[in-house]
Amino acid sequence: TTAPVMSSGSPTCTIAVTSQTTLSLSTNEAATCKLSLADQAYASMGAQFTTTGGTTHSYTASGLSSGASYTYYVRCIDAAGNASLTSLPITFSVAADTTAPTITAITAPTANQVLTSGTTATTLSITTNEASTCRFNSTNVAYGSMVNTFSTTGGTTHSTSLTGLTNGTSYTRYIRCIDAAGNAMLTSSSITFSVASPADTTAPVMSSGLPSGSIPTTFQTTLSLSTNEAATCKLSHSNLAYASMGA
């Protein structure tokens, strides 16, 4: 006719910043335990411990916020139907979050990637170590001054489209994030990539070949010419293909 005796409720202190933690307690006999955020009768409690039925009981409390305090009320019932008439409170706090998010990876584009010529848009994708809202900018400025917010953000994976890309151009994008507690990154992560120039399918244009006409009697002279782009030139005494010219 005696209800289970509950003891060793945990945690009972300030825990590290987290969104979930394990609640636990012991009973002096096999029992089934429930909990709620309000102190009420066993039958009215909605949540049953995940691990229960013996003398050790545990439950994962989720949805916790940094800097908040919580009290969960626990009651148990034994196999004979004797339910606790009073609750065992489990009271704890979550430490305040004072740490800014960390960008754990920039998954696309890769560092110094050269995108195919003709690419006008690409996806910028990153991951963070906690739920965050992320922004990016073409110059390295504070989070509040960044004008572009990722189109998909708020969790730990973030992505957005970078548009207006042009051939032969290099780009650097600076990224900063802020968490739900208002901790913004003080330094940026950055990614640099480029778009390739179009393939060169036009041969160099030659001009200003010298000398021209008669020159004074000599055993040697300097031949020179100009090209409209960087090039390697050969010559021969007969009109041959470039690959067949020897000098």
Coordinates of C-alpha atoms in Angstrom, one line a residue:
T1 CA 0.0 0.0 0.0
T2 CA 3.1 2.2 -0.1
A3 CA 4.0 4.4 -3.1
P4 CA 7.5 4.2 -4.5
V5 CA 10.1 6.4 -2.8
M6 CA 12.0 8.6 -5.3
S7 CA 15.5 9.9 -4.9
S8 CA 18.7 11.1 -6.7
G9 CA 16.9 13.3 -9.1
S10 CA 19.3 14.8 -11.6
P11 CA 20.5 17.2 -12.9
T12 CA 20.3 19.7 -10.0
C13 CA 22.8 22.3 -11.1
T14 CA 23.7 24.6 -14.0
I15 CA 24.5 22.5 -17.1
A16 CA 26.5 23.5 -20.1
V17 CA 24.8 25.2 -23.0
T18 CA 22.6 22.6 -24.8
S19 CA 19.2 22.1 -26.3
Q20 CA 18.6 18.8 -24.4
T21 CA 19.7 16.9 -21.4
T22 CA 19.0 13.6 -19.6
L23 CA 16.8 13.6 -16.5
S24 CA 17.2 10.7 -14.1
L25 CA 16.1 9.4 -10.7
S26 CA 16.0 6.2 -8.7
T27 CA 13.2 4.5 -6.9
N28 CA 13.3 2.0 -4.0
E29 CA 11.2 -0.5 -5.9
A30 CA 10.3 -1.2 -9.5
A31 CA 8.0 1.6 -10.8
T32 CA 6.8 3.5 -13.8
C33 CA 7.5 7.2 -13.7
K34 CA 6.1 10.2 -15.4
L35 CA 6.9 13.9 -15.4
S36 CA 5.4 17.3 -16.2
L37 CA 6.3 21.0 -16.0
A38 CA 3.4 21.5 -13.6
D39 CA 3.0 19.8 -10.2
Q40 CA 0.0 17.5 -10.7
A41 CA -1.3 14.0 -9.9
Y42 CA 0.4 11.0 -11.5
A43 CA -2.6 10.3 -13.8
S44 CA -2.5 13.8 -15.1
M45 CA 1.1 13.8 -16.1
G46 CA 1.5 13.4 -19.8
A47 CA 5.1 12.3 -20.4
Q48 CA 6.4 9.0 -19.3
F49 CA 10.1 8.4 -18.7
T50 CA 11.8 6.7 -21.7
T51 CA 13.6 4.2 -19.5
T52 CA 11.3 3.2 -16.6
G53 CA 9.7 0.1 -15.1
G54 CA 12.7 -0.8 -12.9
T55 CA 14.4 1.2 -10.2
T56 CA 16.5 3.5 -12.4
H57 CA 14.6 5.9 -14.7
S58 CA 15.7 8.4 -17.4
Y59 CA 14.1 10.8 -19.8
T60 CA 15.6 13.2 -22.5
A61 CA 14.3 16.7 -22.0
S62 CA 14.6 18.7 -25.2
G63 CA 13.9 22.2 -26.4
L64 CA 16.0 23.8 -23.8
S65 CA 17.2 27.4 -24.1
S66 CA 20.4 29.0 -22.9
G67 CA 20.2 31.0 -19.8
A68 CA 16.8 29.5 -18.8
S69 CA 15.8 27.5 -15.6
Y70 CA 13.6 24.5 -15.6
T71 CA 11.7 22.5 -13.0
Y72 CA 10.3 19.1 -13.9
Y73 CA 7.9 17.4 -11.5
V74 CA 8.2 13.6 -11.3
R75 CA 5.8 11.0 -9.8
C76 CA 5.9 7.2 -10.0
I77 CA 3.6 4.3 -9.6
D78 CA 4.4 0.7 -8.5
A79 CA 3.1 -2.6 -9.8
A80 CA 0.4 -2.6 -7.0
G81 CA -1.0 0.7 -8.3
N82 CA 0.4 2.9 -5.5
A83 CA 1.1 6.3 -7.1
S84 CA 3.2 9.1 -5.5
L85 CA 1.1 11.6 -3.6
T86 CA 3.8 14.2 -3.8
S87 CA 6.2 15.1 -6.6
L88 CA 10.0 14.9 -6.8
P89 CA 11.1 18.2 -8.4
I90 CA 14.1 18.2 -10.7
T91 CA 15.4 21.7 -11.0
F92 CA 18.3 22.9 -13.1
S93 CA 19.5 25.8 -15.3
V94 CA 21.1 26.0 -18.7
A95 CA 24.2 28.2 -18.8
A96 CA 23.9 31.4 -20.9
D97 CA 25.3 31.1 -24.4
T98 CA 28.1 33.6 -24.9
T99 CA 29.9 31.9 -27.8
A100 CA 29.4 32.8 -31.4
P101 CA 28.7 30.1 -34.0
T102 CA 31.6 28.4 -35.9
I103 CA 31.6 27.7 -39.6
T104 CA 32.7 24.1 -39.7
A105 CA 32.9 23.8 -43.5
I106 CA 32.4 25.7 -46.7
T107 CA 31.2 22.8 -48.9
A108 CA 30.6 24.7 -52.2
P109 CA 32.3 26.1 -54.0
T110 CA 35.6 24.6 -53.0
A111 CA 38.6 26.8 -52.2
N112 CA 40.2 28.3 -55.3
Q113 CA 37.8 26.4 -57.5
V114 CA 37.8 27.5 -61.2
L115 CA 34.3 27.3 -62.5
T116 CA 33.6 26.4 -66.2
S117 CA 33.7 29.3 -68.6
G118 CA 30.2 30.6 -69.2
T119 CA 29.1 30.0 -65.6
T120 CA 26.9 32.9 -64.4
A121 CA 25.7 31.5 -61.1
T122 CA 26.8 29.0 -58.4
T123 CA 25.6 27.8 -55.0
L124 CA 27.4 28.9 -51.8
S125 CA 26.9 26.2 -49.1
I126 CA 28.3 26.1 -45.5
T127 CA 27.7 24.3 -42.3
T128 CA 27.8 25.6 -38.7
N129 CA 28.2 24.0 -35.3
E130 CA 24.9 25.3 -34.1
A131 CA 21.6 26.8 -35.4
S132 CA 22.5 30.2 -36.9
T133 CA 21.5 32.8 -39.3
C134 CA 24.3 33.5 -41.8
R135 CA 25.1 36.4 -44.1
F136 CA 27.8 37.0 -46.8
N137 CA 29.5 40.1 -48.3
S138 CA 32.0 40.9 -51.0
T139 CA 34.0 42.9 -48.4
N140 CA 35.1 41.9 -44.9
V141 CA 32.7 43.8 -42.6
A142 CA 30.9 43.1 -39.3
Y143 CA 27.9 40.8 -39.4
G144 CA 25.5 43.7 -39.0
S145 CA 26.9 45.5 -42.0
M146 CA 26.7 42.5 -44.3
V147 CA 23.9 43.1 -46.8
N148 CA 23.3 39.6 -48.1
T149 CA 21.5 36.9 -46.0
F150 CA 21.7 33.2 -47.1
S151 CA 18.4 32.2 -48.7
T152 CA 18.4 28.9 -46.7
T153 CA 19.6 29.5 -43.1
G154 CA 18.5 29.2 -39.5
G155 CA 19.7 25.7 -38.9
T156 CA 23.2 24.2 -39.2
T157 CA 23.2 23.9 -43.0
H158 CA 23.1 27.1 -45.1
S159 CA 23.0 27.8 -48.8
T160 CA 22.4 30.6 -51.2
S161 CA 22.9 31.4 -54.9
L162 CA 25.7 33.7 -56.2
T163 CA 24.6 35.3 -59.4
G164 CA 26.1 37.7 -62.0
L165 CA 29.3 35.8 -62.4
T166 CA 31.5 36.6 -65.5
N167 CA 34.2 34.9 -67.4
G168 CA 37.8 35.5 -66.3
T169 CA 36.9 36.9 -62.9
S170 CA 38.0 36.0 -59.4
Y171 CA 35.6 36.3 -56.5
T172 CA 36.0 36.4 -52.7
R173 CA 32.9 36.1 -50.4
Y174 CA 33.2 36.8 -46.6
I175 CA 30.7 35.0 -44.3
R176 CA 29.6 35.6 -40.7
C177 CA 26.8 34.0 -38.7
I178 CA 24.8 34.8 -35.5
D179 CA 23.1 32.4 -33.1
A180 CA 19.7 32.6 -31.4
A181 CA 21.4 34.1 -28.3
G182 CA 22.7 37.0 -30.4
N183 CA 26.3 36.0 -30.5
A184 CA 27.7 37.1 -33.9
M185 CA 31.0 35.9 -35.3
L186 CA 33.7 38.5 -34.8
T187 CA 35.9 37.3 -37.7
S188 CA 34.8 36.1 -41.1
S189 CA 35.3 32.9 -42.9
S190 CA 36.0 33.4 -46.6
I191 CA 35.9 31.5 -49.9
T192 CA 37.7 32.5 -53.1
F193 CA 36.8 31.1 -56.5
S194 CA 36.9 32.1 -60.1
V195 CA 35.2 31.6 -63.5
A196 CA 37.5 30.5 -66.3
S197 CA 38.1 32.6 -69.4
P198 CA 36.6 31.3 -72.7
A199 CA 38.9 28.9 -74.6
D200 CA 41.3 30.7 -76.9
T201 CA 40.6 29.5 -80.5
T202 CA 42.3 32.4 -82.4
A203 CA 45.9 32.4 -83.5
P204 CA 48.1 35.3 -82.7
V205 CA 48.1 38.2 -85.2
M206 CA 51.6 39.1 -86.3
S207 CA 52.8 42.6 -87.4
S208 CA 55.7 44.9 -87.7
G209 CA 58.1 42.3 -89.1
L210 CA 61.6 43.8 -89.4
P211 CA 63.9 44.3 -91.2
S212 CA 62.1 45.2 -94.4
G213 CA 63.8 46.0 -97.7
S214 CA 67.6 46.2 -98.2
I215 CA 70.0 46.4 -95.3
P216 CA 73.7 47.3 -95.3
T217 CA 76.3 44.6 -96.0
T218 CA 76.6 42.4 -92.9
F219 CA 76.9 38.8 -91.8
Q220 CA 74.0 39.0 -89.4
T221 CA 70.9 41.0 -88.5
T222 CA 68.1 40.9 -86.0
L223 CA 64.7 39.8 -87.1
S224 CA 61.8 41.1 -85.0
L225 CA 58.0 41.2 -85.0
S226 CA 55.1 42.0 -82.7
T227 CA 52.0 39.8 -81.8
N228 CA 48.7 40.9 -80.4
E229 CA 49.0 38.4 -77.5
A230 CA 51.7 36.5 -75.7
A231 CA 53.1 33.9 -78.2
T232 CA 56.0 31.7 -79.0
C233 CA 57.3 32.2 -82.6
K234 CA 59.4 30.1 -85.0
L235 CA 60.8 30.7 -88.5
S236 CA 62.1 28.9 -91.5
H237 CA 63.5 29.6 -95.0
S238 CA 60.4 28.0 -96.6
N239 CA 56.7 28.4 -95.9
L240 CA 55.9 25.5 -93.5
A241 CA 53.4 24.7 -90.8
Y242 CA 54.4 26.0 -87.4
A243 CA 55.1 22.4 -86.1
S244 CA 57.5 21.8 -89.0
M245 CA 59.6 25.0 -88.5
G246 CA 62.9 24.2 -86.9
A247 CA 64.1 27.5 -85.5

